[in-house]
Coordinates of C-alpha atoms and ligand atoms in Angstrom, one line a residue:
M1 CA -27.3 270.4 10.5
F2 CA -24.7 273.0 11.0
G3 CA -23.2 272.3 7.6
G4 CA -22.3 276.0 7.0
L5 CA -20.2 276.3 10.1
K6 CA -18.5 272.9 9.5
R7 CA -17.6 274.0 5.9
A8 CA -16.2 277.4 7.1
I9 CA -13.9 275.6 9.4
S10 CA -12.8 272.9 7.0
K11 CA -12.2 275.7 4.3
V12 CA -9.9 277.7 6.6
K13 CA -8.0 274.6 7.6
E14 CA -7.5 273.7 4.0
K15 CA -6.4 277.2 3.0
L16 CA -3.9 277.6 5.8
A17 CA -2.4 274.2 5.3
T18 CA -2.0 274.2 1.6
T19 CA -0.4 277.6 0.9
T20 CA 3.1 278.6 1.9
L21 CA 1.9 281.3 4.1
N22 CA 3.3 284.7 4.5
E23 CA 1.6 287.3 6.8
K24 CA -0.6 288.6 4.1
D25 CA -1.9 285.1 3.0
L26 CA -2.7 284.4 6.6
D27 CA -4.6 287.7 7.0
D28 CA -6.5 287.0 3.9
A29 CA -7.4 283.5 4.9
L30 CA -8.5 284.7 8.4
W31 CA -10.5 287.5 6.9
E32 CA -12.4 285.1 4.7
F33 CA -12.9 282.9 7.7
E34 CA -14.3 285.7 9.8
I35 CA -16.9 286.5 7.1
N36 CA -17.8 282.8 6.8
L37 CA -18.3 282.6 10.5
I38 CA -20.5 285.6 10.6
E39 CA -22.5 284.3 7.6
N40 CA -23.1 281.3 9.7
N41 CA -24.6 283.1 12.7
V42 CA -21.5 283.2 14.8
S43 CA -21.9 286.5 16.8
E44 CA -19.3 289.1 16.3
E45 CA -17.8 288.9 19.8
V46 CA -17.3 285.1 19.3
V47 CA -15.7 285.7 15.9
R48 CA -13.3 288.2 17.4
K49 CA -12.3 285.9 20.2
L50 CA -11.7 283.0 17.8
I51 CA -9.7 285.0 15.4
D52 CA -7.6 286.5 18.1
K53 CA -6.8 283.1 19.6
I54 CA -5.9 281.6 16.2
K55 CA -3.7 284.7 15.4
N56 CA -2.0 284.4 18.7
E57 CA -1.3 280.7 18.1
L58 CA -0.1 281.2 14.5
I59 CA 1.8 284.5 14.7
N60 CA 2.9 285.1 18.1
K61 CA 4.1 281.6 18.7
K62 CA 5.7 281.5 15.3
I63 CA 4.6 278.1 14.3
P64 CA 7.3 277.3 11.7
R65 CA 5.4 275.4 9.0
F66 CA 1.7 275.3 9.2
T67 CA 1.6 271.5 9.4
K68 CA -0.5 271.2 12.5
I69 CA -3.1 273.7 11.3
D70 CA -6.0 271.3 11.9
E71 CA -5.0 270.8 15.5
I72 CA -4.6 274.5 16.0
I73 CA -8.0 275.4 14.7
D74 CA -9.7 272.5 16.5
D75 CA -7.9 273.4 19.7
T76 CA -9.0 277.0 19.4
F77 CA -12.7 275.9 19.2
K78 CA -12.2 273.3 21.9
N79 CA -10.6 275.8 24.3
L80 CA -13.2 278.4 23.7
I81 CA -16.0 275.9 24.2
E82 CA -14.3 274.7 27.4
E83 CA -13.9 278.3 28.6
V84 CA -17.6 279.1 27.9
F85 CA -18.9 276.0 29.6
Q86 CA -16.9 276.7 32.7
Q87 CA -18.7 279.9 33.1
L88 CA -22.1 278.4 32.9
P89 CA -24.3 277.4 35.8
K90 CA -24.8 273.6 35.7
Y91 CA -28.5 272.5 36.1
D92 CA -29.7 269.0 36.3
L93 CA -33.4 269.7 35.8
V94 CA -34.6 266.2 36.6
K95 CA -32.6 266.0 39.7
M96 CA -33.9 269.4 40.7
I97 CA -37.5 268.3 40.2
K98 CA -37.0 265.1 42.1
E99 CA -35.3 266.7 44.9
K100 CA -37.7 269.5 45.5
Q101 CA -39.4 268.8 48.9
E102 CA -42.6 270.6 48.4
K103 CA -44.3 269.7 45.0
P104 CA -44.8 270.9 42.4
F105 CA -41.7 272.1 40.7
V106 CA -42.8 275.0 38.5
I107 CA -41.3 275.9 35.2
V108 CA -42.4 278.9 33.2
F109 CA -41.6 279.0 29.4
L110 CA -41.2 282.3 27.7
G111 CA -40.4 283.2 24.1
I112 CA -41.8 284.8 20.9
N113 CA -44.5 283.2 19.0
G114 CA -43.4 280.6 16.4
N115 CA -40.1 279.9 18.2
G116 CA -41.5 276.5 19.3
K117 CA -42.5 277.1 22.8
T118 CA -45.7 274.9 22.9
T119 CA -43.9 272.1 21.1
S120 CA -40.9 272.2 23.5
I121 CA -43.3 272.1 26.5
A122 CA -44.9 269.0 25.1
K123 CA -41.5 267.5 24.3
L124 CA -40.2 268.1 27.8
C125 CA -43.5 266.9 29.3
Y126 CA -43.1 263.6 27.2
K127 CA -39.5 263.2 28.5
L128 CA -40.3 263.8 32.1
K129 CA -43.3 261.6 32.1
N130 CA -41.9 258.7 30.0
Q131 CA -38.3 258.7 30.8
Y132 CA -38.4 259.7 34.4
N133 CA -41.9 258.8 35.5
L134 CA -42.7 262.3 36.7
K135 CA -46.3 263.5 36.9
C136 CA -46.8 266.6 34.8
L137 CA -49.4 269.3 34.5
L138 CA -49.7 271.8 31.7
A139 CA -50.9 275.2 32.3
C140 CA -52.4 277.2 29.3
A141 CA -51.4 280.7 30.4
D142 CA -51.2 282.0 26.9
T143 CA -54.7 283.4 27.1
F144 CA -53.8 285.9 24.3
R145 CA -53.0 284.2 21.0
A146 CA -56.0 282.6 19.2
G147 CA -55.6 278.8 19.2
A148 CA -52.9 278.7 21.9
I149 CA -55.0 277.0 24.5
E150 CA -56.4 274.4 22.0
Q151 CA -52.9 273.6 20.8
L152 CA -51.6 272.9 24.4
E153 CA -54.8 271.1 25.2
M154 CA -54.2 268.9 22.2
H155 CA -50.8 267.9 23.4
A156 CA -52.1 267.3 26.9
R157 CA -54.6 264.8 25.5
K158 CA -52.0 263.1 23.3
L159 CA -49.5 262.9 26.2
N160 CA -52.4 261.8 28.6
V161 CA -51.5 264.4 31.2
E162 CA -53.8 266.9 32.9
Y163 CA -54.0 270.6 32.0
I164 CA -55.5 273.8 33.4
K165 CA -57.1 276.4 31.2
H166 CA -59.2 279.6 31.6
K167 CA -60.9 281.6 28.9
Y168 CA -59.1 283.7 26.3
G169 CA -58.4 287.2 27.7
S170 CA -58.3 286.0 31.3
S171 CA -55.3 286.7 33.5
P172 CA -52.2 284.5 32.7
T173 CA -51.2 284.8 36.4
A174 CA -54.7 283.4 37.5
V175 CA -54.2 280.4 35.2
A176 CA -50.7 279.8 36.5
Y177 CA -51.9 280.2 40.1
S178 CA -54.8 277.7 39.6
A179 CA -52.4 275.2 38.1
V180 CA -49.9 275.4 40.9
E181 CA -52.6 275.1 43.5
Y182 CA -54.1 272.1 41.7
A183 CA -50.8 270.4 41.3
Y184 CA -50.0 271.0 45.0
N185 CA -53.3 269.3 46.1
K186 CA -52.8 266.4 43.7
K187 CA -49.2 265.9 44.4
I188 CA -48.2 266.5 40.8
D189 CA -44.4 266.7 40.4
V190 CA -44.1 269.4 37.6
V191 CA -46.1 272.3 36.3
L192 CA -45.2 273.5 32.8
I193 CA -46.5 276.9 32.2
D194 CA -47.0 278.1 28.6
T195 CA -47.2 281.9 28.3
A196 CA -48.1 284.3 25.4
G197 CA -45.4 284.7 22.9
R198 CA -44.5 288.2 23.5
M199 CA -42.2 290.6 21.8
Q200 CA -39.5 291.6 24.2
T201 CA -40.5 295.1 23.3
D202 CA -44.2 295.0 24.1
K203 CA -44.4 296.7 27.5
N204 CA -47.9 295.6 28.6
L205 CA -47.2 292.0 27.8
V206 CA -43.8 292.0 29.6
D207 CA -45.4 293.7 32.7
E208 CA -48.0 290.9 32.7
M209 CA -45.2 288.4 32.5
K210 CA -43.3 290.1 35.3
K211 CA -46.4 289.9 37.4
L212 CA -46.7 286.2 36.8
I213 CA -43.2 285.5 37.7
K214 CA -43.6 287.6 40.9
V215 CA -46.7 285.9 42.0
I216 CA -45.9 282.3 41.1
E217 CA -42.2 282.4 42.0
P218 CA -41.3 279.6 39.6
D219 CA -38.4 277.2 40.3
F220 CA -37.1 277.7 36.8
V221 CA -37.6 280.0 33.9
I222 CA -36.8 278.7 30.3
L223 CA -36.6 281.0 27.3
V224 CA -37.3 279.2 24.0
V225 CA -35.4 280.6 21.1
D226 CA -35.3 279.5 17.5
S227 CA -31.9 278.7 16.0
L228 CA -33.2 279.7 12.5
T229 CA -33.5 283.3 13.7
G230 CA -29.8 283.7 13.7
N231 CA -28.4 286.8 15.5
D232 CA -32.0 287.6 16.6
A233 CA -31.9 284.6 19.0
Y234 CA -29.2 286.2 21.2
Y235 CA -30.7 289.7 20.8
Q236 CA -34.0 288.3 22.0
A237 CA -32.2 286.6 24.9
E238 CA -30.5 289.7 26.0
M239 CA -33.7 291.8 25.9
F240 CA -35.7 289.2 27.8
E241 CA -33.0 288.9 30.3
K242 CA -33.2 292.7 31.0
E243 CA -36.8 292.2 32.1
I244 CA -37.1 288.8 33.5
P245 CA -34.4 286.5 35.1
I246 CA -33.9 283.5 32.8
N247 CA -32.3 280.3 34.0
G248 CA -31.6 278.7 30.6
Y249 CA -32.7 278.1 27.1
I250 CA -34.2 275.6 24.8
V251 CA -32.9 276.2 21.2
T252 CA -35.3 274.8 18.7
K253 CA -35.1 273.7 15.1
V254 CA -31.5 272.9 15.2
D255 CA -32.3 269.9 12.8
A256 CA -33.2 272.6 10.1
D257 CA -30.3 274.9 10.8
E258 CA -27.9 274.8 8.0
K259 CA -25.6 277.4 9.6
G260 CA -24.9 276.5 13.3
G261 CA -23.5 279.6 15.0
V262 CA -26.4 280.2 17.3
P263 CA -25.9 277.8 20.3
L264 CA -22.2 278.8 21.0
S265 CA -22.9 282.6 20.4
L266 CA -25.9 282.4 22.7
I267 CA -24.2 280.9 25.7
Y268 CA -21.2 283.0 25.1
A269 CA -23.3 286.2 25.1
T270 CA -25.5 285.4 28.1
K271 CA -23.5 283.0 30.2
K272 CA -26.7 280.9 30.6
P273 CA -26.9 277.2 29.6
I274 CA -28.8 275.7 26.9
L275 CA -30.7 272.9 28.6
Y276 CA -32.1 271.3 25.6
L277 CA -32.1 271.4 21.8
G278 CA -35.1 270.8 19.6
T279 CA -34.1 268.4 16.8
G280 CA -37.4 267.9 15.0
S281 CA -41.2 268.0 15.4
N282 CA -41.7 264.6 17.2
Y283 CA -42.0 264.3 20.9
E284 CA -38.7 262.4 21.1
D285 CA -36.8 265.2 19.3
L286 CA -35.4 267.0 22.4
I287 CA -31.8 266.4 23.4
E288 CA -29.5 267.7 26.1
M289 CA -26.7 270.0 25.0
D290 CA -23.3 269.5 26.4
K291 CA -19.9 270.6 25.2
E292 CA -19.2 267.1 23.6
W293 CA -22.3 267.6 21.5
L294 CA -21.4 271.1 20.4
L295 CA -17.8 270.1 19.5
K296 CA -18.9 267.1 17.6
N297 CA -21.3 269.1 15.6
I298 CA -19.2 272.0 14.8
L299 CA -15.8 270.3 14.1
K300 CA -16.9 267.1 12.2
Ligands
LIG1 P1 -44.8 278.7 19.6 O1 -45.6 279.7 18.9 O2 -43.5 279.2 20.1 O3 -45.6 277.9 20.7 O4 -44.4 277.7 18.5 P2 -44.9 276.2 18.3 O5 -44.6 275.3 19.3 O6 -46.3 276.3 17.7 O7 -43.9 275.8 17.0 C1 -43.9 276.5 15.7 C2 -43.6 275.6 14.6 O8 -42.2 275.1 14.8 C3 -44.4 274.4 14.5 O9 -44.6 274.1 13.1 C4 -43.4 273.3 15.1 O10 -43.7 271.9 14.6 C5 -42.1 273.7 14.7 N1 -41.0 273.2 15.6 C6 -41.0 273.5 17.0 N2 -39.8 272.9 17.4 C7 -39.1 272.4 16.3 C8 -37.9 271.8 16.1 O11 -37.1 271.5 17.0 N3 -37.5 271.3 14.9 C9 -38.4 271.6 13.8 N4 -37.9 271.2 12.6 N5 -39.5 272.2 13.9 C10 -39.9 272.6 15.1

């Protein structure tokens, strides 16, 4: 996982540490570093920020011999990550669920087909049920894609939780509404609402989603993005955000991501937190992302 980014960082450290650097060598090394970062899905704005910070350390402060190059590079990443996390709202989802007076706590999941939305709903349900003893209900509000209802239904059966479904083609808002009402009557803690994987550019589908959000007034909206889609992950996030307020993300498939730039670039671009990372296709493969995790997986 994230081997590409780790290699890019090791390479620049090595290059800067082993040559007797003049300004041209430094420029060349940083230029190569820039390209390597971009190749590993680090967004251009994050690359710019990192390179500027490194240049500032190395040139303006006139570090005499580049003996501490490892530390300078590591510190640049650490400081940037620190800075980015400071700007993020901090959510403790489990605490929020437990503290909500009037049940249920309602979470809507958005995201493009194939990103891992249904799998992530099932994983979060598994976590909330087994780790925190919370009662969950799944709402099959993706009434659009063939097989979507059966897929969520299959997870509900495996996880031994209740679910609400209507027919294909019926209103997603109606499904979500029935689910919230059912959960309210049955004192279920959390409703997890699956929605049709829509392109952020599909106006009708986006309007339908806006309607659902307006009627249901969820407590939390999660956008599921796929780390393998690279730059597209934060473009999707920015496009969705323009239409629907998002509280945070689940970034899936990081286990298969050989590059590694998406999580940092996503939170940098949108100033919204990643609540969980998908690290495989089993129910247990959902972990929280904090700055220590990010640092550990980028720098080591
Ligand atoms: P949806 O269309 O967004 O609901 O996507 P699905 O939940 O059906 O997932 C699409 C594919 O991605 C499935 O084959 C999942 O097993 C796979 N998947 C989802 N999350 C992860 C993850 O974190 N890691 C890996 N390796 N695969 C995942």
